[in-house]
C-alpha cells in the first residue's frame, strides 16, 4: 500500500491502526495473518505478515495525503458517482469486448445465411446451434462478471458418456492398422 499511494510504510501502518481504533472497520474481517518462514543464517525465522482486503485499501486511500492517493480518490469517487446516478458502473473495456464479440457473431451469421443454399440443412442447423451455444456462453460470462450467475438450463440425459472402452475404440478407429490396449501395460 505504501508503494501504491507513494508514502512511507509507517504512514500506512499509522492509518491502519487508526482505522481499527476508531472501529471504522473490523480487524478480524478485513485482515488475515500469513506466516512467512525463512532461514537467516542457521536460524529459522517466522514472521506474521498481515494481508488486508480491499476495504482497508480504500479506507487508507481516503486518509493518505499524496498525489497517488488523490488520484485514487478521484477514481473511486467517479465510480461511486456512477453507481449513485446510474445504479451501476460500466467497465468500458468489457463493454468494448462484448461489442466486438457481437459483431463477430453477426458476421458469422451473415456468412451462414449466404451459405444456406450451398450446405445441407443438417450442417446449417449445426452452425446455428454453435452460434446459439456461443451466445449462451457470452451471456453466462456476462452474468458471472456482474455477479448474477445462476444455472439457467441443464440437460437431464447426457448424449455421450466417456468410458475407457469407448475412448479406446475411438483411438483405435483413428489408426485401424494398430490396436492399443493400455490395460496390458
mmCIF file of C-alpha atoms in Angstrom:
data_model
loop_
_atom_site.group_PDB
_atom_site.id
_atom_site.type_symbol
_atom_site.label_atom_id
_atom_site.label_comp_id
_atom_site.label_asym_id
_atom_site.label_seq_id
_atom_site.Cartn_x
_atom_site.Cartn_y
_atom_site.Cartn_z
ATOM 1 C CA UNK A 1 0.000 0.000 0.000
ATOM 2 C CA UNK A 2 2.895 2.329 0.725
ATOM 3 C CA UNK A 3 4.107 1.892 -2.855
ATOM 4 C CA UNK A 4 0.573 2.195 -4.242
ATOM 5 C CA UNK A 5 -0.086 5.514 -2.506
ATOM 6 C CA UNK A 6 3.506 6.791 -2.727
ATOM 7 C CA UNK A 7 4.092 7.264 1.002
ATOM 8 C CA UNK A 8 6.260 5.800 3.773
ATOM 9 C CA UNK A 9 5.284 2.434 5.253
ATOM 10 C CA UNK A 10 4.959 3.937 8.750
ATOM 11 C CA UNK A 11 2.274 6.288 7.460
ATOM 12 C CA UNK A 12 0.247 3.327 6.199
ATOM 13 C CA UNK A 13 0.656 1.437 9.490
ATOM 14 C CA UNK A 14 -0.487 4.525 11.455
ATOM 15 C CA UNK A 15 -3.598 4.940 9.265
ATOM 16 C CA UNK A 16 -4.484 1.251 9.579
ATOM 17 C CA UNK A 17 -4.136 1.424 13.376
ATOM 18 C CA UNK A 18 -6.429 4.482 13.461
ATOM 19 C CA UNK A 19 -8.986 2.761 11.177
ATOM 20 C CA UNK A 20 -9.222 -0.156 13.590
ATOM 21 C CA UNK A 21 -9.062 2.049 16.704
ATOM 22 C CA UNK A 22 -11.970 4.197 15.501
ATOM 23 C CA UNK A 23 -13.868 0.996 14.615
ATOM 24 C CA UNK A 24 -14.309 2.173 11.027
ATOM 25 C CA UNK A 25 -13.516 -1.439 10.066
ATOM 26 C CA UNK A 26 -13.343 -4.698 11.978
ATOM 27 C CA UNK A 27 -9.813 -6.084 12.002
ATOM 28 C CA UNK A 28 -10.854 -9.737 12.185
ATOM 29 C CA UNK A 29 -12.899 -9.484 8.968
ATOM 30 C CA UNK A 30 -10.505 -7.281 6.977
ATOM 31 C CA UNK A 31 -7.080 -8.647 7.892
ATOM 32 C CA UNK A 32 -5.569 -12.123 7.657
ATOM 33 C CA UNK A 33 -2.217 -13.124 9.101
ATOM 34 C CA UNK A 34 0.138 -15.063 6.868
ATOM 35 C CA UNK A 35 3.222 -16.783 8.275
ATOM 36 C CA UNK A 36 6.445 -16.117 6.394
ATOM 37 C CA UNK A 37 9.201 -18.616 7.174
ATOM 38 C CA UNK A 38 12.786 -18.128 6.073
ATOM 39 C CA UNK A 39 16.301 -19.013 7.122
ATOM 40 C CA UNK A 40 18.629 -16.286 8.400
ATOM 41 C CA UNK A 41 21.998 -17.916 8.838
ATOM 42 C CA UNK A 42 21.385 -21.059 10.863
ATOM 43 C CA UNK A 43 18.133 -19.767 12.408
ATOM 44 C CA UNK A 44 14.637 -20.287 11.085
ATOM 45 C CA UNK A 45 12.691 -17.048 11.404
ATOM 46 C CA UNK A 46 8.881 -16.970 11.366
ATOM 47 C CA UNK A 47 7.108 -13.654 10.862
ATOM 48 C CA UNK A 48 3.412 -12.963 10.628
ATOM 49 C CA UNK A 49 2.629 -10.720 7.670
ATOM 50 C CA UNK A 50 -0.773 -9.019 7.718
ATOM 51 C CA UNK A 51 -2.779 -9.207 4.479
ATOM 52 C CA UNK A 52 -5.522 -6.585 4.119
ATOM 53 C CA UNK A 53 -8.644 -6.737 1.992
ATOM 54 C CA UNK A 54 -9.990 -4.082 -0.384
ATOM 55 C CA UNK A 55 -11.971 -2.315 2.370
ATOM 56 C CA UNK A 56 -8.740 -1.447 4.191
ATOM 57 C CA UNK A 57 -7.044 -0.272 0.995
ATOM 58 C CA UNK A 58 -9.987 2.033 0.210
ATOM 59 C CA UNK A 59 -10.086 3.411 3.763
ATOM 60 C CA UNK A 60 -6.352 4.075 3.746
ATOM 61 C CA UNK A 61 -6.643 5.668 0.297
ATOM 62 C CA UNK A 62 -9.127 8.188 1.664
ATOM 63 C CA UNK A 63 -6.815 9.078 4.575
ATOM 64 C CA UNK A 64 -3.374 9.301 2.941
ATOM 65 C CA UNK A 65 -2.147 12.661 1.666
ATOM 66 C CA UNK A 66 -0.201 12.104 -1.567
ATOM 67 C CA UNK A 67 -0.580 12.596 -5.322
ATOM 68 C CA UNK A 68 -1.223 8.897 -5.815
ATOM 69 C CA UNK A 69 -3.862 8.869 -3.089
ATOM 70 C CA UNK A 70 -5.532 11.944 -4.618
ATOM 71 C CA UNK A 71 -5.687 10.178 -7.996
ATOM 72 C CA UNK A 72 -7.118 7.111 -6.279
ATOM 73 C CA UNK A 73 -9.796 9.183 -4.523
ATOM 74 C CA UNK A 74 -10.793 10.855 -7.805
ATOM 75 C CA UNK A 75 -11.129 7.487 -9.488
ATOM 76 C CA UNK A 76 -13.051 5.925 -6.565
ATOM 77 C CA UNK A 77 -15.363 8.930 -6.318
ATOM 78 C CA UNK A 78 -16.174 8.768 -10.032
ATOM 79 C CA UNK A 79 -17.043 5.059 -9.729
ATOM 80 C CA UNK A 80 -19.231 5.733 -6.679
ATOM 81 C CA UNK A 81 -20.922 8.603 -8.527
ATOM 82 C CA UNK A 82 -21.734 6.281 -11.446
ATOM 83 C CA UNK A 83 -23.284 3.800 -9.028
ATOM 84 C CA UNK A 84 -25.383 6.525 -7.412
ATOM 85 C CA UNK A 85 -26.548 8.108 -10.677
ATOM 86 C CA UNK A 86 -26.970 5.005 -12.855
ATOM 87 C CA UNK A 87 -27.320 2.305 -10.247
ATOM 88 C CA UNK A 88 -24.307 0.536 -11.757
ATOM 89 C CA UNK A 89 -20.824 1.196 -13.126
ATOM 90 C CA UNK A 90 -19.660 0.087 -16.552
ATOM 91 C CA UNK A 91 -16.282 -1.402 -17.275
ATOM 92 C CA UNK A 92 -15.587 0.223 -20.657
ATOM 93 C CA UNK A 93 -13.136 -2.485 -21.738
ATOM 94 C CA UNK A 94 -15.640 -5.267 -21.099
ATOM 95 C CA UNK A 95 -18.259 -3.241 -22.961
ATOM 96 C CA UNK A 96 -15.937 -2.878 -25.988
ATOM 97 C CA UNK A 97 -15.010 -6.570 -25.879
ATOM 98 C CA UNK A 98 -18.684 -7.597 -25.825
ATOM 99 C CA UNK A 99 -19.424 -5.250 -28.735
ATOM 100 C CA UNK A 100 -16.590 -6.804 -30.784
ATOM 101 C CA UNK A 101 -17.837 -10.306 -29.941
ATOM 102 C CA UNK A 102 -21.354 -9.349 -31.022
ATOM 103 C CA UNK A 103 -20.015 -8.010 -34.335
ATOM 104 C CA UNK A 104 -18.168 -11.305 -34.892
ATOM 105 C CA UNK A 105 -21.360 -13.303 -34.279
ATOM 106 C CA UNK A 106 -23.316 -11.090 -36.682
ATOM 107 C CA UNK A 107 -20.607 -11.560 -39.356
ATOM 108 C CA UNK A 108 -20.705 -15.319 -38.824
ATOM 109 C CA UNK A 109 -24.497 -15.373 -39.128
ATOM 110 C CA UNK A 110 -24.313 -13.252 -42.266
ATOM 111 C CA UNK A 111 -21.884 -15.714 -43.853
ATOM 112 C CA UNK A 112 -24.085 -18.624 -42.768
ATOM 113 C CA UNK A 113 -27.102 -17.053 -44.464
ATOM 114 C CA UNK A 114 -25.013 -16.634 -47.617
ATOM 115 C CA UNK A 115 -24.054 -20.326 -47.486
ATOM 116 C CA UNK A 116 -27.624 -21.512 -46.951
ATOM 117 C CA UNK A 117 -28.015 -22.894 -50.470
ATOM 118 C CA UNK A 118 -24.534 -24.490 -50.548
ATOM 119 C CA UNK A 119 -24.791 -26.604 -47.373
ATOM 120 C CA UNK A 120 -27.211 -29.259 -46.166
ATOM 121 C CA UNK A 121 -29.969 -28.474 -43.687
ATOM 122 C CA UNK A 122 -28.136 -30.560 -41.080
ATOM 123 C CA UNK A 123 -24.887 -28.562 -41.492
ATOM 124 C CA UNK A 124 -26.847 -25.322 -41.499
ATOM 125 C CA UNK A 125 -28.687 -26.305 -38.310
ATOM 126 C CA UNK A 126 -25.401 -27.330 -36.714
ATOM 127 C CA UNK A 127 -23.880 -23.953 -37.499
ATOM 128 C CA UNK A 128 -26.769 -22.143 -35.848
ATOM 129 C CA UNK A 129 -26.521 -24.454 -32.836
ATOM 130 C CA UNK A 130 -22.851 -23.440 -32.484
ATOM 131 C CA UNK A 131 -23.823 -19.743 -32.720
ATOM 132 C CA UNK A 132 -26.601 -20.248 -30.171
ATOM 133 C CA UNK A 133 -24.207 -22.009 -27.769
ATOM 134 C CA UNK A 134 -21.680 -19.189 -28.252
ATOM 135 C CA UNK A 135 -24.281 -16.551 -27.376
ATOM 136 C CA UNK A 136 -25.314 -18.608 -24.335
ATOM 137 C CA UNK A 137 -21.648 -18.772 -23.239
ATOM 138 C CA UNK A 138 -21.305 -14.983 -23.640
ATOM 139 C CA UNK A 139 -24.438 -14.459 -21.548
ATOM 140 C CA UNK A 140 -23.080 -16.790 -18.879
ATOM 141 C CA UNK A 141 -19.774 -14.889 -18.768
ATOM 142 C CA UNK A 142 -21.669 -11.616 -18.558
ATOM 143 C CA UNK A 143 -23.735 -12.919 -15.627
ATOM 144 C CA UNK A 144 -20.513 -14.051 -13.942
ATOM 145 C CA UNK A 145 -18.907 -10.615 -14.482
ATOM 146 C CA UNK A 146 -21.885 -8.890 -12.854
ATOM 147 C CA UNK A 147 -22.215 -11.485 -10.068
ATOM 148 C CA UNK A 148 -25.664 -12.588 -11.184
ATOM 149 C CA UNK A 149 -24.767 -16.081 -12.342
ATOM 150 C CA UNK A 150 -27.472 -18.707 -11.909
ATOM 151 C CA UNK A 151 -27.982 -22.069 -13.561
ATOM 152 C CA UNK A 152 -30.421 -21.353 -16.358
ATOM 153 C CA UNK A 153 -30.657 -24.601 -18.273
ATOM 154 C CA UNK A 154 -29.378 -28.086 -17.799
ATOM 155 C CA UNK A 155 -29.906 -31.388 -19.530
ATOM 156 C CA UNK A 156 -31.042 -34.488 -17.711
ATOM 157 C CA UNK A 157 -29.693 -37.026 -20.209
ATOM 158 C CA UNK A 158 -26.084 -36.935 -21.285
ATOM 159 C CA UNK A 159 -25.804 -37.576 -25.014
ATOM 160 C CA UNK A 160 -22.398 -39.182 -24.521
ATOM 161 C CA UNK A 161 -20.615 -40.622 -21.521
ATOM 162 C CA UNK A 162 -16.877 -41.206 -21.897
ATOM 163 C CA UNK A 163 -15.621 -44.573 -20.714
ATOM 164 C CA UNK A 164 -12.301 -46.314 -21.105
ATOM 165 C CA UNK A 165 -13.773 -48.739 -23.637
ATOM 166 C CA UNK A 166 -15.350 -46.143 -25.945
ATOM 167 C CA UNK A 167 -12.244 -43.926 -25.687
ATOM 168 C CA UNK A 168 -10.033 -46.841 -26.770
ATOM 169 C CA UNK A 169 -12.484 -47.653 -29.562
ATOM 170 C CA UNK A 170 -12.231 -44.058 -30.824
ATOM 171 C CA UNK A 171 -8.411 -44.075 -30.610
ATOM 172 C CA UNK A 172 -8.174 -47.373 -32.448
ATOM 173 C CA UNK A 173 -10.583 -46.114 -35.116
ATOM 174 C CA UNK A 174 -8.113 -43.327 -35.893
ATOM 175 C CA UNK A 175 -5.390 -45.846 -36.725
ATOM 176 C CA UNK A 176 -7.014 -49.097 -37.945
ATOM 177 C CA UNK A 177 -3.620 -50.786 -38.529
ATOM 178 C CA UNK A 178 -2.738 -50.697 -34.849
ATOM 179 C CA UNK A 179 -4.774 -51.742 -31.824
ATOM 180 C CA UNK A 180 -3.898 -50.294 -28.419
ATOM 181 C CA UNK A 181 -4.762 -51.653 -25.017
ATOM 182 C CA UNK A 182 -3.369 -49.721 -22.058
ATOM 183 C CA UNK A 183 -4.660 -52.292 -19.564
ATOM 184 C CA UNK A 184 -1.935 -54.706 -20.680
ATOM 185 C CA UNK A 185 0.876 -52.189 -19.976
#
